[in-house]
Every structure is written in C-alpha cells, then in structure tokens.
mmCIF file of C-alpha atoms in Angstrom:
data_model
loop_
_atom_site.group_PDB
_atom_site.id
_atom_site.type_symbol
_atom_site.label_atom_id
_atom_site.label_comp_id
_atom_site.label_asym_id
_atom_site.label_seq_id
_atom_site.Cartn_x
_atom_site.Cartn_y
_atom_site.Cartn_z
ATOM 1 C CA UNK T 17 -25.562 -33.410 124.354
ATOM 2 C CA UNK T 18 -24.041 -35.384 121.590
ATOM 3 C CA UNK T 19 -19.937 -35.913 120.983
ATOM 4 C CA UNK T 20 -18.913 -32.981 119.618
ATOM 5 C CA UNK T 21 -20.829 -30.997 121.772
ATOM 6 C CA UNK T 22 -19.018 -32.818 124.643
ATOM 7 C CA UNK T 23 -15.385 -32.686 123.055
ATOM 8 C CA UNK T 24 -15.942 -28.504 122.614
ATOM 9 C CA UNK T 25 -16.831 -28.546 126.405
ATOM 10 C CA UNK T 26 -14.075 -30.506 127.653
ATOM 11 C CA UNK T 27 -11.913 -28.068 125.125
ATOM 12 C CA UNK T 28 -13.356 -25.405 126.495
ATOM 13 C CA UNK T 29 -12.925 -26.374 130.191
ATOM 14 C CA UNK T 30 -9.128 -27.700 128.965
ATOM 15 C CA UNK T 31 -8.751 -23.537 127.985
ATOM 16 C CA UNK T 32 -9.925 -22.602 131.161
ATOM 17 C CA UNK T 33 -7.905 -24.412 133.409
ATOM 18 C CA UNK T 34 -4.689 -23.552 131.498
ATOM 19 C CA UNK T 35 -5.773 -19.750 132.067
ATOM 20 C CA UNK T 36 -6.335 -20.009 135.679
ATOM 21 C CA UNK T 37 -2.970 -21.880 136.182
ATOM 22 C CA UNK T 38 -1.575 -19.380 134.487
ATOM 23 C CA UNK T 39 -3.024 -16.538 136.417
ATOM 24 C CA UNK T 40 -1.797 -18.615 139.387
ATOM 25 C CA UNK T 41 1.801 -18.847 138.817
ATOM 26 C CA UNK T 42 1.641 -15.631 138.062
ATOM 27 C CA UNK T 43 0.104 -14.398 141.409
ATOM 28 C CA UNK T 44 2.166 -17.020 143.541
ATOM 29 C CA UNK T 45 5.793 -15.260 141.836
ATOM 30 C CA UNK T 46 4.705 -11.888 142.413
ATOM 31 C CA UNK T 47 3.599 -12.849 146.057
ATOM 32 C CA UNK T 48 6.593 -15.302 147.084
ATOM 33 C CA UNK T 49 8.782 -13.086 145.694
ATOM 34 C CA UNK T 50 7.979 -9.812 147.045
ATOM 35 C CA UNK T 51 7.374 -11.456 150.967
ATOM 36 C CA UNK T 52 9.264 -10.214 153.609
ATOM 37 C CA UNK T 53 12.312 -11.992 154.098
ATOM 38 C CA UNK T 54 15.690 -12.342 152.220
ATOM 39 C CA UNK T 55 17.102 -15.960 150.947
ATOM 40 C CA UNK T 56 20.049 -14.981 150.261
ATOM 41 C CA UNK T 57 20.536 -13.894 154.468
ATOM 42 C CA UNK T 58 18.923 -17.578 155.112
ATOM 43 C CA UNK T 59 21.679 -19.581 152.803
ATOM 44 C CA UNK T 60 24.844 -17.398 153.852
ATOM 45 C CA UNK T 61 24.490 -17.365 157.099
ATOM 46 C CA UNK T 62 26.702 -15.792 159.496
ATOM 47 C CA UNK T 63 29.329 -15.265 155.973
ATOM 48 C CA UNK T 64 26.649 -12.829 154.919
ATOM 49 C CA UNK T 65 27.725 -10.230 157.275
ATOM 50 C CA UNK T 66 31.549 -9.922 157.091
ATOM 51 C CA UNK T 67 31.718 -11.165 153.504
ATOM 52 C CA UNK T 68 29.098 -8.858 151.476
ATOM 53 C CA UNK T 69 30.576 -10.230 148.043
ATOM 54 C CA UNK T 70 29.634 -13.428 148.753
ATOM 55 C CA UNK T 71 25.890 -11.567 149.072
ATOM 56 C CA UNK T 72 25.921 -9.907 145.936
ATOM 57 C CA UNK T 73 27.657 -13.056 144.085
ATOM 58 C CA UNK T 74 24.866 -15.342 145.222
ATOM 59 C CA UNK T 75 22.090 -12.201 144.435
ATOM 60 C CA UNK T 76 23.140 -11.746 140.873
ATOM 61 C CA UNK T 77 23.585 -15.493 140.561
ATOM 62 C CA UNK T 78 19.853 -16.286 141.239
ATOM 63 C CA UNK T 79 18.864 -13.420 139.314
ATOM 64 C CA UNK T 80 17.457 -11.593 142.415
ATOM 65 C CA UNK T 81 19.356 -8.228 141.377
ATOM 66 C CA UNK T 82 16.409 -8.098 138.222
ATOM 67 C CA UNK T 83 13.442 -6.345 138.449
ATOM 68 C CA UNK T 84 10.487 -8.185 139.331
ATOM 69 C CA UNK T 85 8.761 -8.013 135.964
ATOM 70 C CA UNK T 86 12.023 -9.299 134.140
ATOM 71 C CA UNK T 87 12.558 -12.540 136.710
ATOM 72 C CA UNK T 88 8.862 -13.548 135.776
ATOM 73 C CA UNK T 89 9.535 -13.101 132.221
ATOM 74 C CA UNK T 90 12.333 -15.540 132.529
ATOM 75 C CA UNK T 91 10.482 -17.543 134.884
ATOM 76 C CA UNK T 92 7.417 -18.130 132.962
ATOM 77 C CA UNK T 93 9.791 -19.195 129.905
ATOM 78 C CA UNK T 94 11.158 -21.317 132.352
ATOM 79 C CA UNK T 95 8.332 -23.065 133.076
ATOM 80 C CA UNK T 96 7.236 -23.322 129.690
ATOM 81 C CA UNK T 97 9.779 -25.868 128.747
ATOM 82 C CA UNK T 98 9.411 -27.521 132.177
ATOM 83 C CA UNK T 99 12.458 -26.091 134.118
ATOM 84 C CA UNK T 100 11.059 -25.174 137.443
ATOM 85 C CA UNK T 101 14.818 -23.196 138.676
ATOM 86 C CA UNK T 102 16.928 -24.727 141.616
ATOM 87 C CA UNK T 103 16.814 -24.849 144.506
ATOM 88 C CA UNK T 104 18.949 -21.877 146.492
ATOM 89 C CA UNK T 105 19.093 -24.567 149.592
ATOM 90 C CA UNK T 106 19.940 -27.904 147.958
ATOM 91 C CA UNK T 107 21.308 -26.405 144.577
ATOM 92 C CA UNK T 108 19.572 -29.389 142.791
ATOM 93 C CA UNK T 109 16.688 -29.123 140.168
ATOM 94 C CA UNK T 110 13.731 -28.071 141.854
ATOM 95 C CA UNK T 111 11.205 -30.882 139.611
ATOM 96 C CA UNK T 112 14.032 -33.440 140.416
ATOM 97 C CA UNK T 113 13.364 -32.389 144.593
ATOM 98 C CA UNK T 114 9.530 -32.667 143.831
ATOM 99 C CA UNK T 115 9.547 -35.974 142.309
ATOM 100 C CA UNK T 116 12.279 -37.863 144.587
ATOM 101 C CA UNK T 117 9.443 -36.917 147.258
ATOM 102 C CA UNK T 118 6.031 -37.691 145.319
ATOM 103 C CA UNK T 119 5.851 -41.367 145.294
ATOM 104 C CA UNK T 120 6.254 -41.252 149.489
ATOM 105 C CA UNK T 121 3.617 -38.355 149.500
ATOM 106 C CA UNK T 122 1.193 -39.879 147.006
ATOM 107 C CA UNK T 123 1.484 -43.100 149.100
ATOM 108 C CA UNK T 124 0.360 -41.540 152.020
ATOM 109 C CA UNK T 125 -2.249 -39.221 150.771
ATOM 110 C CA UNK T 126 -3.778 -40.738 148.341
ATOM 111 C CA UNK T 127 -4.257 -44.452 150.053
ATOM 112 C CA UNK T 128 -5.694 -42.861 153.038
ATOM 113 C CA UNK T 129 -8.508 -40.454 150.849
ATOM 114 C CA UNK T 130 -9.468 -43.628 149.212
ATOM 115 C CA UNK T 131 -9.988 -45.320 152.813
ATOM 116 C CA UNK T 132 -11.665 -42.052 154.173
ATOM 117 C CA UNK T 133 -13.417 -42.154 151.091
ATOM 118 C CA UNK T 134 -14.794 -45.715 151.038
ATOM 119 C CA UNK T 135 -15.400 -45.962 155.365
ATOM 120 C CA UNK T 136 -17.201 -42.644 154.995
ATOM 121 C CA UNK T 137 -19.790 -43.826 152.591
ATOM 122 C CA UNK T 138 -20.228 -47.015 154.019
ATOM 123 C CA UNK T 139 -20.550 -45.174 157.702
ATOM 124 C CA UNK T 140 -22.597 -42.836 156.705
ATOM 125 C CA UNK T 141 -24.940 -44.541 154.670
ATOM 126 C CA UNK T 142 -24.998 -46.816 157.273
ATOM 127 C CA UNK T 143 -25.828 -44.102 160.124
ATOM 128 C CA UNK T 144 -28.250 -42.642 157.850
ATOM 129 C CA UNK T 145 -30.558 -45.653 157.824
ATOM 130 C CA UNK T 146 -30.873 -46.142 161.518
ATOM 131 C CA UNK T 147 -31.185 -42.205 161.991
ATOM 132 C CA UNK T 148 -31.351 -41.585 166.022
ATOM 133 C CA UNK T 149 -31.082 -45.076 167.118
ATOM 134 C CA UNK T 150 -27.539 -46.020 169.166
ATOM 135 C CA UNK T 151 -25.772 -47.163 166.528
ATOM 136 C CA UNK T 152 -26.104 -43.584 164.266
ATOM 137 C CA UNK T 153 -25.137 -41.884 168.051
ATOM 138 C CA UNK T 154 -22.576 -44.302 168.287
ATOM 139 C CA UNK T 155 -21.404 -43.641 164.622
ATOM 140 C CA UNK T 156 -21.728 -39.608 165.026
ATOM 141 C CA UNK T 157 -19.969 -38.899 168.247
ATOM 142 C CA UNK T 158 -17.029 -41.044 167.115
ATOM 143 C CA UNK T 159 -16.643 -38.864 164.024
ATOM 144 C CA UNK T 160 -17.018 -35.579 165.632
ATOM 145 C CA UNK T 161 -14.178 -37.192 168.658
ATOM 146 C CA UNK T 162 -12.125 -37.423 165.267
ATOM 147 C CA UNK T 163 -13.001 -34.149 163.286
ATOM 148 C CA UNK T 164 -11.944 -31.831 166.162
ATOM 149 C CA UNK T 165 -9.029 -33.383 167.456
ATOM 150 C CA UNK T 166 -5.304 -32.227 165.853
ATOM 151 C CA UNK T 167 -3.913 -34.702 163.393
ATOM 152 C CA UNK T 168 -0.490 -34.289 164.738
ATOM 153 C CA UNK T 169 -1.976 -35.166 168.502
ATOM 154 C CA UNK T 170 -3.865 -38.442 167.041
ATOM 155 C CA UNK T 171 -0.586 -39.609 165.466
ATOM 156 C CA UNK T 172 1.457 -39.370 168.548
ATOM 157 C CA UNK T 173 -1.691 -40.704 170.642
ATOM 158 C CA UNK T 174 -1.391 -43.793 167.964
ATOM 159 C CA UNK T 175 2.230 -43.668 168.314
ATOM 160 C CA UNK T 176 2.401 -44.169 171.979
ATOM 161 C CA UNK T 177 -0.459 -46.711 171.984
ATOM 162 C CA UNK T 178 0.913 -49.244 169.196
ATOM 163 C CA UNK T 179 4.345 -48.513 168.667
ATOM 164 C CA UNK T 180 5.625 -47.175 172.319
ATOM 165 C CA UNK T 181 3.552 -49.446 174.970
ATOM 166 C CA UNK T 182 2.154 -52.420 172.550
ATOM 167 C CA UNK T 183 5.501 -52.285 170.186
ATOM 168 C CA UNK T 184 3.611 -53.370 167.014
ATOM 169 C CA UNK T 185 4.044 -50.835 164.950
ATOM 170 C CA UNK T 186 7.455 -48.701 163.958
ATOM 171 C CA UNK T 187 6.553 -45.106 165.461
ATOM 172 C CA UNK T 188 8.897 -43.094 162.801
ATOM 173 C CA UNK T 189 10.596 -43.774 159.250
ATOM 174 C CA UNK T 190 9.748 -44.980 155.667
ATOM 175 C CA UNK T 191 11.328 -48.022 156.401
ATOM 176 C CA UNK T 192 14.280 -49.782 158.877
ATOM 177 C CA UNK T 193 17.372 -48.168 158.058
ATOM 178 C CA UNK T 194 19.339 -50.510 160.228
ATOM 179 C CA UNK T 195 18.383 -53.300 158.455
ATOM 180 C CA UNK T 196 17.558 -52.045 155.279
ATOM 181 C CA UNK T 197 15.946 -54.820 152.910
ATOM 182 C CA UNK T 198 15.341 -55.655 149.002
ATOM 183 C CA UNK T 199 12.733 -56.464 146.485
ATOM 184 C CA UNK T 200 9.440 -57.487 147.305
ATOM 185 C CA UNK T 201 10.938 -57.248 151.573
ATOM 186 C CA UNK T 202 11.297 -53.585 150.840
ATOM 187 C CA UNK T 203 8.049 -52.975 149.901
ATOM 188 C CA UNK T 204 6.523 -54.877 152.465
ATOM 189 C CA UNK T 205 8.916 -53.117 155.296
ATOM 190 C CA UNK T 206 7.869 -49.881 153.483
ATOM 191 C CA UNK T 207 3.927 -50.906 153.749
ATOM 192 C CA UNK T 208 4.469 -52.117 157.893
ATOM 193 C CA UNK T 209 5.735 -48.591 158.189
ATOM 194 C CA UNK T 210 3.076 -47.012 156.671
ATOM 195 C CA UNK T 211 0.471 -48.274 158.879
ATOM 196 C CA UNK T 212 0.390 -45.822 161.194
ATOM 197 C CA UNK T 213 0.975 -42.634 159.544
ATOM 198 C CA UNK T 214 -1.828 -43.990 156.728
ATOM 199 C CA UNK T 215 -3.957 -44.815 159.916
ATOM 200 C CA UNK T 216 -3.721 -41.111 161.242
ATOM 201 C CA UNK T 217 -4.478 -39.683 158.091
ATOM 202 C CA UNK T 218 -7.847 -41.832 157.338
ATOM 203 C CA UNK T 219 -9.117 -40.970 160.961
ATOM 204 C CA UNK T 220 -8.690 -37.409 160.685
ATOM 205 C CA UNK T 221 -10.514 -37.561 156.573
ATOM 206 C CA UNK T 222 -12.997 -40.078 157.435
ATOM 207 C CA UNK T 223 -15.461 -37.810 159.238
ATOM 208 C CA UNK T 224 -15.459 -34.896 156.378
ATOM 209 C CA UNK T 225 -16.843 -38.074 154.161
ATOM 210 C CA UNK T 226 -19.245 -39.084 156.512
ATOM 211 C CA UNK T 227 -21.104 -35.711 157.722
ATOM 212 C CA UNK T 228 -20.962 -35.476 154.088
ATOM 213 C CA UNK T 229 -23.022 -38.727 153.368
ATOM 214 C CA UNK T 230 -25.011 -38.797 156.089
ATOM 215 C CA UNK T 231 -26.531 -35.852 155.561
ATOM 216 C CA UNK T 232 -27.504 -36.127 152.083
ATOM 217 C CA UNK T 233 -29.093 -39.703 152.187
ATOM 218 C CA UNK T 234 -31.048 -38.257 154.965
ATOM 219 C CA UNK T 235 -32.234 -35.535 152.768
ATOM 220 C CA UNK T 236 -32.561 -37.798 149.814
ATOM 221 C CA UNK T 237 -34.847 -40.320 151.758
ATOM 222 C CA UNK T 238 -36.758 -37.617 152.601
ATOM 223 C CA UNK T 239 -37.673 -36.378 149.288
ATOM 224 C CA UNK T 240 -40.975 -36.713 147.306
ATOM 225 C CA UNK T 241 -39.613 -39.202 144.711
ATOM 226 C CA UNK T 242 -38.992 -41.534 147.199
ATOM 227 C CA UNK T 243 -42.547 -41.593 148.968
ATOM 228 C CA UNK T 244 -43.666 -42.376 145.600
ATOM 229 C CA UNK T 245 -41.177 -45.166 145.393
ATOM 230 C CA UNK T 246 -42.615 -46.139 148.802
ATOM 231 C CA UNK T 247 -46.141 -46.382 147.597
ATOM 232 C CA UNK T 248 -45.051 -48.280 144.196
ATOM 233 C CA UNK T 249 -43.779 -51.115 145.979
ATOM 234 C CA UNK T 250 -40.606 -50.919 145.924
ATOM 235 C CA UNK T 251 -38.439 -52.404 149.533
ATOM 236 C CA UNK T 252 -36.345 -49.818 150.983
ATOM 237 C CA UNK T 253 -32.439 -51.782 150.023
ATOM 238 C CA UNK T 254 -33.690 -51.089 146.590
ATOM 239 C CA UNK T 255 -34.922 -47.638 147.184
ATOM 240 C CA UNK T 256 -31.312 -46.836 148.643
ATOM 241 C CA UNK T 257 -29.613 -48.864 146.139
ATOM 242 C CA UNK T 258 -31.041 -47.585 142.709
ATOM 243 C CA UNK T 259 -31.854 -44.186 143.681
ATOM 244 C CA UNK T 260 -30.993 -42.579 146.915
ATOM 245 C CA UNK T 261 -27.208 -44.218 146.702
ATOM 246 C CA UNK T 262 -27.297 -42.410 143.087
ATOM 247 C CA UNK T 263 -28.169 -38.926 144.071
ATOM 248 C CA UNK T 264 -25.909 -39.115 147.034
ATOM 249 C CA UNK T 265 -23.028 -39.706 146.034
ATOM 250 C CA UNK T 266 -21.965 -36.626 143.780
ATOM 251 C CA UNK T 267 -21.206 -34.064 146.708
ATOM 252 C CA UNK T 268 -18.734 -36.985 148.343
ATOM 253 C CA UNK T 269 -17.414 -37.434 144.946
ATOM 254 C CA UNK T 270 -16.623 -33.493 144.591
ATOM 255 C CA UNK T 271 -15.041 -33.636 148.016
ATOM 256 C CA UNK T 272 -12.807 -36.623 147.410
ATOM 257 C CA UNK T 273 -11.928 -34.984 143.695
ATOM 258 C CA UNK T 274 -10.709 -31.916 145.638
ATOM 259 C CA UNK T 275 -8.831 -34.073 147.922
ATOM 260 C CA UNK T 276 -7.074 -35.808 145.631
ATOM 261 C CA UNK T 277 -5.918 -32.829 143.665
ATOM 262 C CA UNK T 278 -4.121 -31.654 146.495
ATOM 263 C CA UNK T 279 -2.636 -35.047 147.676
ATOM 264 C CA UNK T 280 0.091 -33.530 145.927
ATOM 265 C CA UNK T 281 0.787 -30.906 148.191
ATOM 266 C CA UNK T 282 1.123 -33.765 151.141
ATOM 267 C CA UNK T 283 0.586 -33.499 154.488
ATOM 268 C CA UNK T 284 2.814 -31.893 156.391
ATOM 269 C CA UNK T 285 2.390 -32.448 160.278
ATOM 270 C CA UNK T 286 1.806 -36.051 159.695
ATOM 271 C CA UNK T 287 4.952 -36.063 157.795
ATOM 272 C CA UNK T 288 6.896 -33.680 160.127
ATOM 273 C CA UNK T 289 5.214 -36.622 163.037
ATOM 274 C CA UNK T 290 6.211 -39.875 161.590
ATOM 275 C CA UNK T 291 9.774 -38.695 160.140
ATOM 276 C CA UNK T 292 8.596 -38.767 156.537
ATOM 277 C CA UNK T 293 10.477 -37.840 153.671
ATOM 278 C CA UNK T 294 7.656 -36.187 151.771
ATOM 279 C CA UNK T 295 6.545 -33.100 149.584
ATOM 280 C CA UNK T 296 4.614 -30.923 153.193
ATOM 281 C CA UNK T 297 7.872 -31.579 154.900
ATOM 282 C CA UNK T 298 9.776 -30.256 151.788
ATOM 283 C CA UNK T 299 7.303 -27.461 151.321
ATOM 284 C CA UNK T 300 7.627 -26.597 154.871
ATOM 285 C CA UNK T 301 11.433 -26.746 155.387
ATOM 286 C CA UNK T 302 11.139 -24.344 152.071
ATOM 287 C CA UNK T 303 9.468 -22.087 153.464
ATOM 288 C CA UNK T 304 11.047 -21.726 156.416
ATOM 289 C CA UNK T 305 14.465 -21.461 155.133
ATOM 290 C CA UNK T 306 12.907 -18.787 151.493
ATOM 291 C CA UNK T 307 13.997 -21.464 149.024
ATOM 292 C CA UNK T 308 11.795 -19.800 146.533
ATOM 293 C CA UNK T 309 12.052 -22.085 143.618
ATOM 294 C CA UNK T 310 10.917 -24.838 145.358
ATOM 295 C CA UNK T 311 7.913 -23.060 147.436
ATOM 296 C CA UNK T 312 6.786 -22.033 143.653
ATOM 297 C CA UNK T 313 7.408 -25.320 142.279
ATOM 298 C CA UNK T 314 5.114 -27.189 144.964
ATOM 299 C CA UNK T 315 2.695 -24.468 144.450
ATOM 300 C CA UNK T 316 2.620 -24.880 140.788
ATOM 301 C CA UNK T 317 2.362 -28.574 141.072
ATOM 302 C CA UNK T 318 -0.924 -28.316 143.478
ATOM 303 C CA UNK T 319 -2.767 -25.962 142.076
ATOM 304 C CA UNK T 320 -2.463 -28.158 138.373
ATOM 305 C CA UNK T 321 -3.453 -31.282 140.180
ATOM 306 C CA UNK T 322 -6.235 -29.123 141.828
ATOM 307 C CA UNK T 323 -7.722 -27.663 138.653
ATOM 308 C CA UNK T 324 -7.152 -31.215 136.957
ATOM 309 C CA UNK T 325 -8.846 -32.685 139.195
ATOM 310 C CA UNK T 326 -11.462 -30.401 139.198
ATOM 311 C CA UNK T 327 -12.014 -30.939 135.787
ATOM 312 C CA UNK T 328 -12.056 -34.563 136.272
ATOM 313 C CA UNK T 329 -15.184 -33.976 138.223
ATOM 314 C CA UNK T 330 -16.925 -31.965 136.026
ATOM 315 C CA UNK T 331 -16.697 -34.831 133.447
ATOM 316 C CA UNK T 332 -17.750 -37.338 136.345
ATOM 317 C CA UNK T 333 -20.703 -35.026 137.311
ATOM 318 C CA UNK T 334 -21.787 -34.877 133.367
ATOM 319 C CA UNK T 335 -21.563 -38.883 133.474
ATOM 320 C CA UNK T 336 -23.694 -39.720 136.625
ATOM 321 C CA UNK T 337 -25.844 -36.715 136.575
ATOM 322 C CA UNK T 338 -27.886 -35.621 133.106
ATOM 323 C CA UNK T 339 -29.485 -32.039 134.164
ATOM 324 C CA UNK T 340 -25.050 -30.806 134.868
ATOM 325 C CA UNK T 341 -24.601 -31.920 131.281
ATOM 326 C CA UNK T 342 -27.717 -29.645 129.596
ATOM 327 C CA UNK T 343 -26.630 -26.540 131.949
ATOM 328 C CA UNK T 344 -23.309 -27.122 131.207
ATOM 329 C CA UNK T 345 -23.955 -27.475 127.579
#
C-alpha cells in the first residue's frame, strides 16, 4: 500500500469514527434522558414539594419542558461548537468540571496501564519460557490471586498494610492538605500520594496483560516457523527476540489501546477508596444525584478517546503487521 492509499484509509477510518460518535451521543441523550428518575426532584429537594414554582422554574430553565427531539436538536448544536451544557448540581460548565478532574484521572489511569502494560509483558514472556516449571506456577497463581480479587478490597488490604500498621504511605488524598506545599514539593507530595492508589490499580491490570502474553508466546513458540528457525540454527533469545516477541505483541497492544481510551472515564472505586478527586468519582456522584449534562459529557468524552484510540491501533497494527495493511487496503 503506497501513501495515498494509506492517507484515503486513515480518511476513511477518520469518517467512520466521527459517524459512530455521532450515533453515540445520540443514543446516550435519548437513553439518559428518558431513564427513570427526575433531576429536577434530586436538586430541589424537600422545596420541591411545597414550592412547585420553584419545579417548573428550574424545568423550563434546563429546557426539560421540550420535547425530546427538540432538546437533542439544541444539544447536538451544542456540542458542535464545544458547549457540553451545565451542570444542574454544580451550575458550572460541564467541560470546565471534566477538565478540573482529568489531569488527577489521567495520572492515575494512565501511569498504572503503562506499568500493567510493561510488568505484563515482561511476566509473561517470562512465564512463557519456563512453561510448567515453579517459577511459571509461581508467576500464574499470583496473577489469578490478583484477577479475581475486588479492586476496592486490594486497596484497603494495601491501605491497612502500608499506610495503617507500617505508616509509610498516606492511605487517602491527592496530597497533605494540612501542610499543603509548592513547586517542585507539590509534585513530589502529589507523587508520595499516588503510590498507593497507582499500586492498586497496576495489580488489578497486570494480570489481563499477562494471560494475554503468556498465552500467545506459548502459541507462537509452538508454531511451524519456529521449528524451522530451530533447525536453521538460530538460539532460542533470538528466536523470541526477532520473531516470536514480534508476533506477540499485537493482541497486548490492542488491549492496552482499549485501555487507554477509556483512562478517561477513570476509575471509580479506586477513586471513591483513596479520596480522589477524579472523573469515576464525578461520573458516579452524577449519576447518582441525575446531573445529566455531566453523565453525557463524561460519556461523550470516553467513547471519543475510545474510538481514537481505536483508530490509533489500527494504524499501529498496519505498521508492525503487513498482511492488516493489504486486507485493510
């Protein structure tokens, strides 16, 4: 496939994506907004029922006296210039909520995929190689231990170990509040606090990674290709290094791509666990309070990271793999 063949793809794929965001915000309004449940009960409170003005004042002022298919007109203009509403609980911007939380989110998330990301690999090709012996038993038990316990129970397990009985680590927090710091001090306070919830996160990831990896070099090393390497001459580290590493590494690569795309949306219990400010506990407070704008906002936000991200890996696949780029062509 030569440039412009590529550059029509990745325009093509481009097209695509913006359709099926489309289609989503259209699907998420028409489902948020016609759940059971009334937002306007959730904000008034107990004023709702002996002041029913107040009701219909804060109805008509978030446009929820419309008809459906005239609030997603206006909210689809809306989000064409990159107004996402506000919020009926906070009465701020929605995008301003979303960002003020990202950076703490995307610290979180996104450090501990890459760490899940690179300990898996390394793990698994690791496990791979010495297939039955202890160390692979060792490797795999540990990694099942961590794929079916609760992420919430692991982070208060971790909690009580090194911040409760060993003090080491702060058990809740972004940072100290009571002695809050500057500069470069900031940061650092900020990174001693993350330790733990970063920790949490990696453990519970890790062993999606390494099933992952383990698996498919075992299948790889199995393969016909690689007897012949055998018989050529070739040692095994360079066997596993210039061919079985190659072919194994696409389906981890898909998985981490999908991960990433929805490090936006946070993670919630860990977040709700270690007291931080991020985008789950924001989604989930939304939704548990109908602050529509902002559960559609956070929606909107993950599922474009998500179908980025996606089409980041189509162009990754294309790059490390020739036979995706002539069926995709």
């Amino acid at each position: 496939m030569g440039l412009l063949g590529l550059a029509r793809l990745i325009i093509w794929r481009t097209l695509q994506a913006i359709l099926v965001i489309f289609f989503i915000i259209v699907l998420n309004f028409i489902i948020i907004s016609t759940a059971p449940g009334d937002p306007v009960q959730f904000v008034a409170g107990d004023i709702a029922i002996s002041s029913p003005d107040v009701v219909e004042y804060l109805r008509h002022r978030w446009g929820l006296d419309r008809p459906l298919y005239e609030r997603l007109f206006i909210y689809l203009s809306n989000v064409l210039r990159g107004d996402l509403g506000y919020s009926y609980r906070y009465s701020e911007p929605v995008v301003d909520l979303i960002l003020e939380r990202l950076p703490v989110t995307l610290t979180l998330t996104v450090v501990s995929n890459l760490l899940a990301f690179s300990a898996g690999i390394v793990l698994g090709i690791y496990a791979a190689r010495r297939m039955g012996r202890k160390a692979d038993n060792l490797i795999t038990t540990a990694n099942m231990f961590l794929w079916s316990v609760p992420s919430f129970w692991l982070g208060i397990v971790l909690m009580m170990i090194f911040g409760v009985q060993l003090k080491l680590l702060p058990v809740s927090g972004l940072m100290d509040v009571r002695n809050p710091k500057e500069g470069f001090w900031l940061y650092l306070d900020i990174a001693y606090h993350s330790i733990l919830p970063i920790a949490t996160l990696t453990m519970i990831t890790l062993p999606l990674y390494f099933k992952i990896v383990r698996d498919t070099v075992i299948q790889q090393a199995s393969e016909d290709y690689v007897h012949t390497y055998r018989a050529i001459g070739f040692s095994e580290d360079e066997i596993y290094r210039r061919v079985i590493f190659r072919n194994s590494i696409l389906p981890p690569i898909t998985v981490f791509a999908i991960h990433m795309g929805f490090s936006v949306a946070g993670a919630a219990l860990i977040e709700n666990v270690f007291g931080w400010p991020g985008i789950g506990r924001l989604l989930l407070d939304s939704i548990r309070t109908r602050d529509y704008p902002v559960i559609m906002g956070i929606y909107l936000i993950v599922a474009s990271s998500v179908v980025v991200a996606n089409l980041i890996t189509d162009l990754i696949y294309m790059r490390l793999d020739p036979r995706a780029r002539i069926q995709k062509g």
